Structure formats: C-alpha cells, structure tokens
Phi, psi and omega in degrees: 000118185277140187267141171246114189284155185240134172255112189307334185285351185269359180299138182237076192298316178308304189256345190226024178054038178086000185253165181244176176298322186294320181291319182288321164317310180295319166306315178286330181288323188289307180305319174285340173280318173307318176296318179287334183281324180300312186299309178296323186289324182285338180276330186284151169302144186295132182257162181289130183288146188250193186284324185276184182291141168305151186306330184293338184283348191279330188301301181301332185292314196295313172311324178284321180299318192266354177288181189270350188271121188293322185287312173301318187287329186281312178299329175283331173293327172297316180294315184287335183287332181273355176277144188260006183283129187299333179289339170290318170300325178291316179306320189275341173287323185296306189299322183290331178295324183280332175115136188227149165312148185303317182299333179276305187309313187300324174293318190291318185285327166302318183295320188294318181296347176299330181226063194295151189208141185304338168292342184291332188304307188294328188276336178272352184293320185299323182285347167307334181246020184287152196287342182263117184313318176297332174285330179289316178300318183292323181302315194282320175316308187274337182288324191302329184266358163285141180282358181291128175293348172300305184299317185288323188298321187293322180289327174301318175303327179280355166288349179260003184299151189279346192256116178303335187288334191274323175298323186292331192286312182297321174300315178297316183298313185307314189293308183314303185276000181055054172276096186302327185301337190273352186306312187288321172301314186291342177282324171297324180283323167311307188296352188249001177076024186276116188300323191290332184286321179293318180293321176304310185293326173306310182298333184266346191300129171246204195277327176291324179289322187282330162306312176291332175293318185293325176301348189269006171306124183087342180255351179236169171296139193299320193286329171286329176283328172292329169299306184301296175313319175292327186282332169307302188289339178289000000 
C-alpha cells in the first residue's frame, strides 16, 4: 500500500468534515483491501484453520484497525498479530506507515513483533522517536528481539532517551534481547544510579561482564553497584 503524507494545512474542516483527498484515498484503499481479502478468501479453497483468524476474517480486522474506534482498533491489532497470514502482517505495516493513535500503535507494534520480518525494522524506527513515551517504550521492547544490528542500535539509542521511563524500557529490552552493544551505555546509566540499568546488566552478566561490573567499584554509586552485584549472585 502506498503511503501518502498528510499536511495538516490541507485540511478542509468546513467542506469535507476535516478530511483531505489523501485521507479519502486512504479510506478507499482500506475498503479495497478489505474487499480484496474477503473476495480472495471466498474464491480460494478452504484451508485448515490455524491459531490465528482465518484469512476470511482479516477483512473486518483490517477495517477495524484503520477505523475511528480506538478500543476496536487495538483489539484488531492484537488479532492480526496472532495470525500467521502474510496479509495480516502487511496490514499492520500499512497501518503503522499511515500512523495510528498511541493507544493503538502500542498494540500494533507488539503485534508486528510476533512474526518478525526484515522490513519491520525501518517501519519501527520512526516510532522510536514518537512523542508518546509508551509508544517509544513498546518500540524498543520489540526491536530488541530482532537479530538485525540496525534494530539493536535503535535500542541503544533508547538508553539516551530524555524520559527515565523510556530509558528503563530500553534497558529491559536490551537485557531480554541480549543486546551486547548496550553494555557500555548501561554502565553509564549505572554510574548515574539508574536501577533499570543495574537489573539489565545483571541479567546479561557472564563471567567477563561480572568482572567488568566489579571494576566499577568507586566509580558508580554504592547502592547501584550493590544492587547489580546482588542480582548477579542471586
């Protein structure tokens, strides 16, 4: 699906209820995709049902994902993420490319990561700079699970986020994904006494890293160092 940037100055609130030609085009594209998915499912032989929704069920999910109802869109994102159909993954990518409300974007990002694919990383990178801390946090949590070094560098960038809650999320993501490139930035955060960094380093610690952490004695706050070493030993 082709992405069309929307200039807020083009909005015609008086004549078109706040829509633009690009937004109306998007609506028709979504409807067309939904109809195509439904028609394709009707014409094709029935397939054995998998864990996710059958392909015939994707059309209303795609429509809901791009609809105005936030709760319905978030639920649709979850269901699309549970589907192994490539069309479900594409629908999530398309919706993220168009832009989604934060409450929906968080679900769509998590759903995308359930079936990771190389094209996801550039699509998710733009959300690493989203204005919402919850969206940025969700982005780092997902990107840490991709083997792509570019994804890991984005997670490392999250350790320098201005919001402490996002730095904490990036630290937890780095630990879960064993992002080794994050070790030095995490040590810097440990020197600032940030508890998420202490927990992340402890989770990633092997013998060499444990020695490196021990060498931080006198360079980092005692409480942070004690927390980190205690977690390693526990």
